[in-house]
GROMACS .gro file of C-alpha atoms in nm:
model
  376
    1MET     CA    1   0.015   0.301   2.766
    2GLY     CA    2   0.067   0.249   2.456
    3ASP     CA    3   0.411   0.192   2.271
    4ARG     CA    4   0.365   0.544   2.090
    5PRO     CA    5   0.250   0.714   2.372
    6MET     CA    6   0.309   1.072   2.309
    7THR     CA    7   0.534   1.108   1.983
    8THR     CA    8   0.512   1.229   1.609
    9GLY     CA    9   0.814   1.107   1.461
   10ALA     CA   10   0.624   0.906   1.153
   11SER     CA   11   0.442   1.229   1.007
   12LYS     CA   12   0.508   1.430   0.767
   13ILE     CA   13   0.357   1.618   0.602
   14SER     CA   14   0.435   1.777   0.217
   15PHE     CA   15   0.278   2.016  -0.061
   16GLY     CA   16   0.247   1.944  -0.368
   17THR     CA   17   0.287   2.217  -0.708
   18ASP     CA   18  -0.061   2.395  -0.642
   19TYR     CA   19  -0.199   2.582  -0.329
   20GLY     CA   20  -0.361   2.400  -0.108
   21CYS     CA   21  -0.256   2.021  -0.153
   22CYS     CA   22  -0.149   1.851   0.069
   23PHE     CA   23   0.035   1.500   0.153
   24VAL     CA   24   0.094   1.398   0.534
   25ASP     CA   25   0.169   1.007   0.652
   26LEU     CA   26   0.090   0.931   0.931
   27GLY     CA   27   0.308   0.610   1.085
   28LYS     CA   28   0.190   0.385   0.777
   29THR     CA   29  -0.160   0.574   0.645
   30ARG     CA   30  -0.109   0.829   0.405
   31ILE     CA   31  -0.398   1.051   0.370
   32MET     CA   32  -0.382   1.322   0.041
   33ALA     CA   33  -0.604   1.732   0.066
   34GLN     CA   34  -0.643   1.926  -0.198
   35VAL     CA   35  -0.854   2.236  -0.115
   36SER     CA   36  -1.035   2.399  -0.404
   37CYS     CA   37  -1.267   2.743  -0.408
   38GLU     CA   38  -1.530   2.825  -0.633
   39LEU     CA   39  -1.810   3.168  -0.644
   40ILE     CA   40  -2.132   3.096  -0.510
   41THR     CA   41  -2.487   3.294  -0.366
   42PRO     CA   42  -2.456   3.230   0.007
   43LYS     CA   43  -2.736   3.067   0.232
   44GLU     CA   44  -3.076   3.294   0.324
   45ASN     CA   45  -2.976   3.361   0.688
   46ARG     CA   46  -2.611   3.456   0.660
   47PRO     CA   47  -2.556   3.671   0.291
   48ASN     CA   48  -2.223   3.793   0.477
   49GLU     CA   49  -2.105   3.421   0.562
   50GLY     CA   50  -1.895   3.220   0.304
   51LEU     CA   51  -1.953   2.796   0.337
   52ILE     CA   52  -1.634   2.547   0.386
   53PHE     CA   53  -1.723   2.155   0.220
   54PHE     CA   54  -1.533   1.896   0.373
   55ASN     CA   55  -1.561   1.564   0.157
   56ILE     CA   56  -1.343   1.200   0.234
   57GLU     CA   57  -1.346   0.942  -0.015
   58LEU     CA   58  -1.228   0.618   0.078
   59SER     CA   59  -1.074   0.408  -0.180
   60PRO     CA   60  -1.052   0.011  -0.207
   61MET     CA   61  -0.655   0.090  -0.302
   62ALA     CA   62  -0.635   0.230  -0.004
   63SER     CA   63  -0.819  -0.120   0.168
   64PRO     CA   64  -0.955  -0.334   0.063
   65ALA     CA   65  -1.255  -0.338   0.295
   66PHE     CA   66  -1.351   0.006   0.127
   67GLU     CA   67  -1.574  -0.018  -0.177
   68MET     CA   68  -1.597   0.311  -0.504
   69GLY     CA   69  -1.910   0.444  -0.451
   70ARG     CA   70  -2.036   0.337  -0.174
   71GLN     CA   71  -2.118   0.536   0.158
   72SER     CA   72  -2.089   0.325   0.480
   73GLU     CA   73  -2.099   0.400   0.836
   74LEU     CA   74  -1.674   0.553   0.847
   75LEU     CA   75  -1.716   0.765   0.621
   76VAL     CA   76  -2.043   0.882   0.718
   77LYS     CA   77  -1.889   0.928   1.064
   78LEU     CA   78  -1.568   1.121   0.935
   79ASN     CA   79  -1.751   1.300   0.748
   80ARG     CA   80  -1.936   1.453   1.029
   81GLN     CA   81  -1.628   1.408   1.311
   82LEU     CA   82  -1.403   1.660   1.041
   83GLU     CA   83  -1.770   1.889   1.045
   84ARG     CA   84  -1.694   1.975   1.409
   85CYS     CA   85  -1.365   1.946   1.389
   86LEU     CA   86  -1.277   2.217   1.199
   87ARG     CA   87  -1.613   2.436   1.072
   88ASN     CA   88  -1.760   2.355   1.415
   89SER     CA   89  -1.482   2.491   1.578
   90LYS     CA   90  -1.512   2.823   1.362
   91CYS     CA   91  -1.104   2.798   1.295
   92ILE     CA   92  -1.177   2.988   0.951
   93ASP     CA   93  -1.273   3.352   0.915
   94THR     CA   94  -1.600   3.293   0.721
   95GLU     CA   95  -1.697   3.652   0.642
   96SER     CA   96  -1.344   3.686   0.484
   97LEU     CA   97  -1.504   3.478   0.233
   98CYS     CA   98  -1.767   3.747   0.172
   99VAL     CA   99  -1.783   3.935  -0.207
  100VAL     CA  100  -2.131   4.053  -0.221
  101SER     CA  101  -2.337   4.085   0.081
  102GLY     CA  102  -2.629   3.783  -0.061
  103GLU     CA  103  -2.519   3.748  -0.411
  104LYS     CA  104  -2.105   3.527  -0.423
  105VAL     CA  105  -1.929   3.468  -0.184
  106TRP     CA  106  -1.593   3.266  -0.219
  107GLN     CA  107  -1.713   2.797  -0.156
  108ILE     CA  108  -1.423   2.618  -0.060
  109ARG     CA  109  -1.430   2.243  -0.056
  110VAL     CA  110  -1.197   1.986   0.131
  111ASP     CA  111  -1.158   1.662  -0.041
  112VAL     CA  112  -0.963   1.406   0.170
  113HIS     CA  113  -0.849   1.071  -0.051
  114LEU     CA  114  -0.762   0.800   0.209
  115LEU     CA  115  -0.383   0.629  -0.049
  116ASN     CA  116  -0.326   0.389   0.280
  117HIS     CA  117  -0.544   0.239   0.551
  118ASP     CA  118  -0.361   0.157   0.874
  119GLY     CA  119  -0.574   0.298   1.121
  120ASN     CA  120  -0.611   0.671   1.251
  121LEU     CA  121  -0.794   0.784   1.027
  122MET     CA  122  -0.999   1.111   1.192
  123ASP     CA  123  -0.591   1.271   1.318
  124ALA     CA  124  -0.472   1.202   0.983
  125ALA     CA  125  -0.760   1.339   0.743
  126SER     CA  126  -0.810   1.623   1.043
  127ILE     CA  127  -0.376   1.735   0.989
  128ALA     CA  128  -0.410   1.680   0.635
  129ALA     CA  129  -0.722   1.953   0.594
  130ILE     CA  130  -0.600   2.230   0.847
  131ALA     CA  131  -0.195   2.215   0.683
  132GLY     CA  132  -0.434   2.246   0.305
  133LEU     CA  133  -0.636   2.553   0.460
  134CYS     CA  134  -0.348   2.734   0.522
  135HIS     CA  135  -0.176   2.637   0.224
  136PHE     CA  136  -0.404   2.708   0.014
  137ARG     CA  137  -0.494   3.096  -0.168
  138ARG     CA  138  -0.730   3.249  -0.365
  139PRO     CA  139  -0.775   3.472  -0.668
  140ASP     CA  140  -0.800   3.798  -0.545
  141VAL     CA  141  -1.144   3.916  -0.648
  142GLY     CA  142  -1.232   4.330  -0.884
  143ILE     CA  143  -1.557   4.493  -0.777
  144GLN     CA  144  -1.679   4.698  -1.030
  145GLY     CA  145  -2.023   4.826  -0.945
  146GLU     CA  146  -2.206   4.550  -1.042
  147GLU     CA  147  -1.943   4.358  -1.224
  148VAL     CA  148  -1.698   4.090  -1.116
  149THR     CA  149  -1.344   4.093  -1.223
  150VAL     CA  150  -1.152   3.716  -1.080
  151TYR     CA  151  -0.845   3.789  -1.109
  152SER     CA  152  -0.525   3.485  -1.178
  153THR     CA  153  -0.181   3.457  -1.035
  154GLU     CA  154  -0.047   3.615  -1.273
  155GLU     CA  155  -0.224   3.959  -1.241
  156ARG     CA  156  -0.234   3.943  -0.903
  157ASP     CA  157  -0.125   3.747  -0.576
  158PRO     CA  158  -0.351   3.498  -0.412
  159ILE     CA  159  -0.484   3.534  -0.088
  160PRO     CA  160  -0.446   3.325   0.200
  161LEU     CA  161  -0.723   3.231   0.354
  162SER     CA  162  -0.795   3.413   0.722
  163ILE     CA  163  -0.747   3.141   1.026
  164TYR     CA  164  -0.771   3.190   1.375
  165HIS     CA  165  -0.600   2.874   1.472
  166MET     CA  166  -0.575   2.512   1.385
  167PRO     CA  167  -0.730   2.235   1.566
  168ILE     CA  168  -0.624   1.888   1.551
  169CYS     CA  169  -0.751   1.516   1.652
  170VAL     CA  170  -0.565   1.273   1.884
  171SER     CA  171  -0.762   0.922   1.921
  172PHE     CA  172  -0.723   0.701   2.159
  173SER     CA  173  -0.827   0.410   2.256
  174PHE     CA  174  -0.927   0.174   2.561
  175PHE     CA  175  -0.884  -0.132   2.636
  176GLN     CA  176  -1.028  -0.432   2.900
  177GLN     CA  177  -1.286  -0.181   2.984
  178GLY     CA  178  -1.020   0.147   3.082
  179THR     CA  179  -0.789  -0.074   3.205
  180TYR     CA  180  -0.552   0.026   2.916
  181LEU     CA  181  -0.469   0.355   2.756
  182LEU     CA  182  -0.319   0.427   2.396
  183VAL     CA  183  -0.278   0.694   2.181
  184ASP     CA  184  -0.236   0.714   1.752
  185PRO     CA  185  -0.420   0.312   1.694
  186CYS     CA  186  -0.297   0.143   1.426
  187GLU     CA  187  -0.634  -0.115   1.213
  188ARG     CA  188  -0.526  -0.366   1.400
  189GLU     CA  189  -0.515  -0.174   1.751
  190GLU     CA  190  -0.903  -0.071   1.671
  191ARG     CA  191  -0.988  -0.420   1.567
  192VAL     CA  192  -0.998  -0.552   1.887
  193MET     CA  193  -1.046  -0.206   2.137
  194ASP     CA  194  -1.280  -0.226   2.362
  195GLY     CA  195  -1.343   0.156   2.315
  196LEU     CA  196  -1.201   0.500   2.209
  197LEU     CA  197  -1.251   0.872   2.270
  198MET     CA  198  -1.111   1.226   2.062
  199ILE     CA  199  -1.078   1.437   2.140
  200ALA     CA  200  -0.964   1.784   1.882
  201MET     CA  201  -0.784   2.010   2.062
  202ASN     CA  202  -0.536   2.366   1.946
  203LYS     CA  203  -0.251   2.464   2.110
  204HIS     CA  204  -0.406   2.684   2.306
  205ARG     CA  205  -0.485   2.421   2.536
  206GLU     CA  206  -0.857   2.538   2.311
  207ILE     CA  207  -1.073   2.179   2.355
  208CYS     CA  208  -1.252   2.224   1.977
  209SER     CA  209  -1.488   1.903   2.028
  210ILE     CA  210  -1.441   1.576   2.231
  211GLN     CA  211  -1.613   1.195   2.156
  212SER     CA  212  -1.636   0.883   2.308
  213SER     CA  213  -1.745   0.613   2.099
  214GLY     CA  214  -1.779   0.252   2.198
  215GLY     CA  215  -1.992   0.217   2.515
  216ILE     CA  216  -1.709   0.245   2.744
  217MET     CA  217  -1.751   0.432   3.069
  218LEU     CA  218  -1.475   0.681   3.127
  219LEU     CA  219  -1.396   0.850   3.465
  220LYS     CA  220  -1.317   1.236   3.442
  221ASP     CA  221  -0.948   1.134   3.549
  222GLN     CA  222  -0.922   0.917   3.252
  223VAL     CA  223  -1.005   1.258   3.055
  224LEU     CA  224  -0.870   1.432   3.149
  225ARG     CA  225  -0.521   1.246   3.173
  226CYS     CA  226  -0.633   1.202   2.776
  227SER     CA  227  -0.653   1.595   2.677
  228LYS     CA  228  -0.300   1.652   2.855
  229ILE     CA  229  -0.125   1.419   2.606
  230ALA     CA  230  -0.408   1.531   2.362
  231SER     CA  231  -0.199   1.911   2.432
  232VAL     CA  232   0.093   1.763   2.405
  233LYS     CA  233   0.056   1.588   2.087
  234VAL     CA  234  -0.137   1.878   1.965
  235SER     CA  235   0.161   2.158   2.042
  236GLU     CA  236   0.395   1.909   1.866
  237ILE     CA  237   0.152   1.804   1.506
  238THR     CA  238   0.121   2.159   1.479
  239GLU     CA  239   0.482   2.301   1.503
  240LEU     CA  240   0.600   2.050   1.251
  241ILE     CA  241   0.288   2.156   1.050
  242ASN     CA  242   0.411   2.541   1.069
  243LYS     CA  243   0.797   2.446   0.956
  244ALA     CA  244   0.596   2.290   0.672
  245LEU     CA  245   0.460   2.595   0.611
  246GLU     CA  246   0.767   2.796   0.591
  247ASN     CA  247   0.996   2.590   0.395
  248ASP     CA  248   0.746   2.526   0.112
  249LYS     CA  249   0.718   2.883   0.120
  250LYS     CA  250   1.099   3.002   0.185
  251ALA     CA  251   1.214   2.758  -0.157
  252ARG     CA  252   0.888   2.929  -0.318
  253LYS     CA  253   0.985   3.235  -0.236
  254THR     CA  254   1.401   3.206  -0.355
  255GLY     CA  255   1.271   2.954  -0.670
  256GLY     CA  256   1.430   2.673  -0.474
  257LYS     CA  257   1.283   2.322  -0.549
  258PHE     CA  258   0.975   2.181  -0.399
  259GLY     CA  259   0.623   1.979  -0.453
  260PHE     CA  260   0.552   1.629  -0.426
  261ALA     CA  261   0.765   1.466  -0.665
  262GLU     CA  262   1.065   1.633  -0.489
  263SER     CA  263   1.035   1.467  -0.238
  264LEU     CA  264   0.981   1.138  -0.318
  265PRO     CA  265   1.317   1.128  -0.452
  266GLN     CA  266   1.471   1.093  -0.112
  267GLU     CA  267   1.276   0.809   0.018
  268ARG     CA  268   1.574   0.568  -0.188
  269ILE     CA  269   1.604   0.142  -0.246
  270THR     CA  270   1.878   0.153  -0.014
  271ALA     CA  271   1.802   0.354   0.244
  272LEU     CA  272   1.492   0.117   0.293
  273LYS     CA  273   1.507  -0.133   0.662
  274THR     CA  274   1.244  -0.299   0.807
  275ASP     CA  275   1.269  -0.343   1.149
  276VAL     CA  276   1.456  -0.630   1.296
  277SER     CA  277   1.269  -0.981   1.416
  278HIS     CA  278   1.440  -1.141   1.733
  279VAL     CA  279   1.524  -1.522   1.618
  280GLU     CA  280   1.588  -1.814   1.874
  281MET     CA  281   1.859  -2.020   1.645
  282SER     CA  282   2.066  -2.218   1.897
  283ASP     CA  283   1.886  -2.512   1.915
  284VAL     CA  284   1.764  -2.532   1.513
  285LYS     CA  285   2.023  -2.753   1.420
  286GLU     CA  286   2.018  -3.023   1.666
  287LYS     CA  287   1.697  -3.029   1.551
  288ALA     CA  288   1.701  -3.046   1.231
  289ASN     CA  289   1.892  -3.325   1.262
  290GLU     CA  290   1.611  -3.500   1.499
  291ILE     CA  291   1.369  -3.430   1.240
  292VAL     CA  292   1.628  -3.643   0.919
  293GLN     CA  293   1.678  -3.938   1.123
  294ARG     CA  294   1.307  -3.957   1.270
  295ALA     CA  295   1.190  -3.916   0.898
  296GLU     CA  296   1.064  -4.185   0.700
  297VAL     CA  297   1.244  -4.240   0.303
  298PRO     CA  298   0.975  -4.169   0.098
  299PRO     CA  299   0.794  -4.504  -0.077
  300GLN     CA  300   0.898  -4.592  -0.503
  301THR     CA  301   0.507  -4.473  -0.604
  302VAL     CA  302   0.502  -4.520  -0.982
  303PRO     CA  303   0.405  -4.169  -1.104
  304CYS     CA  304   0.053  -4.164  -1.255
  305PRO     CA  305  -0.037  -3.935  -1.566
  306VAL     CA  306  -0.191  -3.585  -1.615
  307LEU     CA  307  -0.499  -3.589  -1.784
  308THR     CA  308  -0.600  -3.196  -1.743
  309ALA     CA  309  -0.915  -3.318  -1.954
  310PRO     CA  310  -1.117  -3.593  -2.124
  311GLY     CA  311  -0.904  -3.694  -2.408
  312THR     CA  312  -0.611  -3.522  -2.388
  313GLY     CA  313  -0.311  -3.594  -2.210
  314GLN     CA  314   0.083  -3.458  -2.105
  315VAL     CA  315   0.416  -3.551  -2.193
  316GLY     CA  316   0.740  -3.477  -1.987
  317GLU     CA  317   0.561  -3.501  -1.655
  318GLY     CA  318   0.755  -3.686  -1.397
  319LEU     CA  319   0.675  -4.027  -1.680
  320GLU     CA  320   0.983  -4.273  -1.850
  321ASN     CA  321   1.009  -4.193  -2.157
  322SER     CA  322   0.959  -4.565  -2.383
  323TRP     CA  323   0.993  -4.370  -2.699
  324GLY     CA  324   1.273  -4.559  -2.910
  325LEU     CA  325   1.273  -4.868  -2.663
  326GLU     CA  326   1.178  -5.107  -2.917
  327GLU     CA  327   1.415  -4.985  -3.181
  328GLU     CA  328   1.673  -5.096  -2.904
  329GLU     CA  329   1.526  -5.389  -2.842
  330GLU     CA  330   1.585  -5.521  -3.195
  331GLU     CA  331   1.935  -5.403  -3.270
  332GLU     CA  332   2.016  -5.615  -2.977
  333ASP     CA  333   1.827  -5.937  -3.194
  334GLU     CA  334   2.041  -5.837  -3.446
  335THR     CA  335   2.335  -5.853  -3.235
  336VAL     CA  336   2.278  -6.134  -3.122
  337GLU     CA  337   2.224  -6.372  -3.464
  338LEU     CA  338   2.502  -6.203  -3.620
  339LYS     CA  339   2.741  -6.396  -3.286
  340MET     CA  340   2.542  -6.706  -3.365
  341GLU     CA  341   2.654  -6.657  -3.744
  342LEU     CA  342   3.031  -6.590  -3.725
  343GLU     CA  343   3.049  -6.893  -3.488
  344GLU     CA  344   2.853  -7.098  -3.721
  345GLY     CA  345   3.095  -7.005  -4.015
  346HIS     CA  346   3.355  -7.091  -3.784
  347GLU     CA  347   3.348  -7.438  -3.750
  348GLU     CA  348   3.198  -7.498  -4.082
  349LYS     CA  349   3.534  -7.518  -4.291
  350GLY     CA  350   3.436  -7.731  -4.512
  351LYS     CA  351   3.198  -7.369  -4.643
  352GLY     CA  352   3.273  -7.016  -4.766
  353ASP     CA  353   3.368  -6.833  -4.481
  354VAL     CA  354   3.091  -6.578  -4.453
  355VAL     CA  355   3.215  -6.215  -4.354
  356VAL     CA  356   2.964  -5.997  -4.241
  357ILE     CA  357   2.959  -5.618  -4.298
  358SER     CA  358   2.715  -5.422  -4.086
  359ASP     CA  359   2.726  -5.101  -4.042
  360SER     CA  360   2.505  -4.987  -3.657
  361ASP     CA  361   2.375  -4.630  -3.894
  362SER     CA  362   2.265  -4.767  -4.215
  363GLU     CA  363   1.950  -4.974  -4.211
  364GLU     CA  364   2.057  -5.250  -4.461
  365GLU     CA  365   2.368  -5.558  -4.444
  366ASP     CA  366   2.609  -5.648  -4.636
  367VAL     CA  367   2.727  -6.042  -4.666
  368VAL     CA  368   2.999  -6.159  -4.827
  369ILE     CA  369   3.055  -6.524  -4.903
  370LEU     CA  370   3.471  -6.579  -4.980
  371ASN     CA  371   3.484  -6.910  -5.109
  372GLN     CA  372   3.727  -7.119  -5.031
  373VAL     CA  373   4.034  -7.245  -5.166
  374THR     CA  374   4.070  -7.573  -5.295
  375THR     CA  375   4.428  -7.737  -5.330
  376LYS     CA  376   4.494  -8.034  -5.547
   0.00000   0.00000   0.00000
């Protein structure tokens, strides 16, 4: 089995302030579903039934592998699987969406937006879609003759959809030609898996759809084993959805706080933590000493100037500053000459003593000659 078999501890479901807006965290995968409705003309072959439309968007914000506005093979595959899971399973009463037979019916649109991709997209998309449909409320409608009036939520309470059951997808990945089975694979595990089995089931143990991909041959016992695991996971997820719906209903009824804004502040920065990684640190000090002893002294190299472009240069990038060296050499030469003049003045007593008054700060020098006093 995999490292996360038959667990739903990483699942989180929250609802927005508007009806039909659902946010699902399944591991590190995040998906938002938004349900909306509009009045349209029904199909000619089914004039008494409403329509259900599913749309999945894979944004580059979720993964760099996705491109905006491009209908990839994965996107088409996910849309078809979601339609088979929810629409073909007849989980929603489409006849209750009829307003006027052959003229006006409700079209329910489910937009699924992928916010972060870490694998297991179909499972998270099915949970978000069915939870959003259960949370959605359509406006009430009044009919007077041929006139159809749609009432706002302030005038009349909105009406929930008629949902028979909640089908949920569970994914199984196989490795080494079916030798190893992993439940709820992440994005890295999906890259190296040999095959994928996807089972859509409700809490009544009714299989709504089943699909195998990857070209791997599965035995009957393997499929039965996966179906038993799926029934347990579906029961847990269904209970989680019902609990989230009850909490949202209670918060709206009592006037409490609800919506995404109330669920996000609970994730405080001080509460976040990372998994502990076991690192062996016993022989690190010995290896560090060996590396230091074996290390050779780097040779003294003359720094080279950095030329960013022809005709340009940089000052202070590791070069020695040669500014002011000429002035220092001139000052040293002047001091040597002054010392020599003083020594010559002491030797020549017949002449006047030469006293040199110099100021290091001034550029000019003052020379004062004191004549020797002669006595008769």
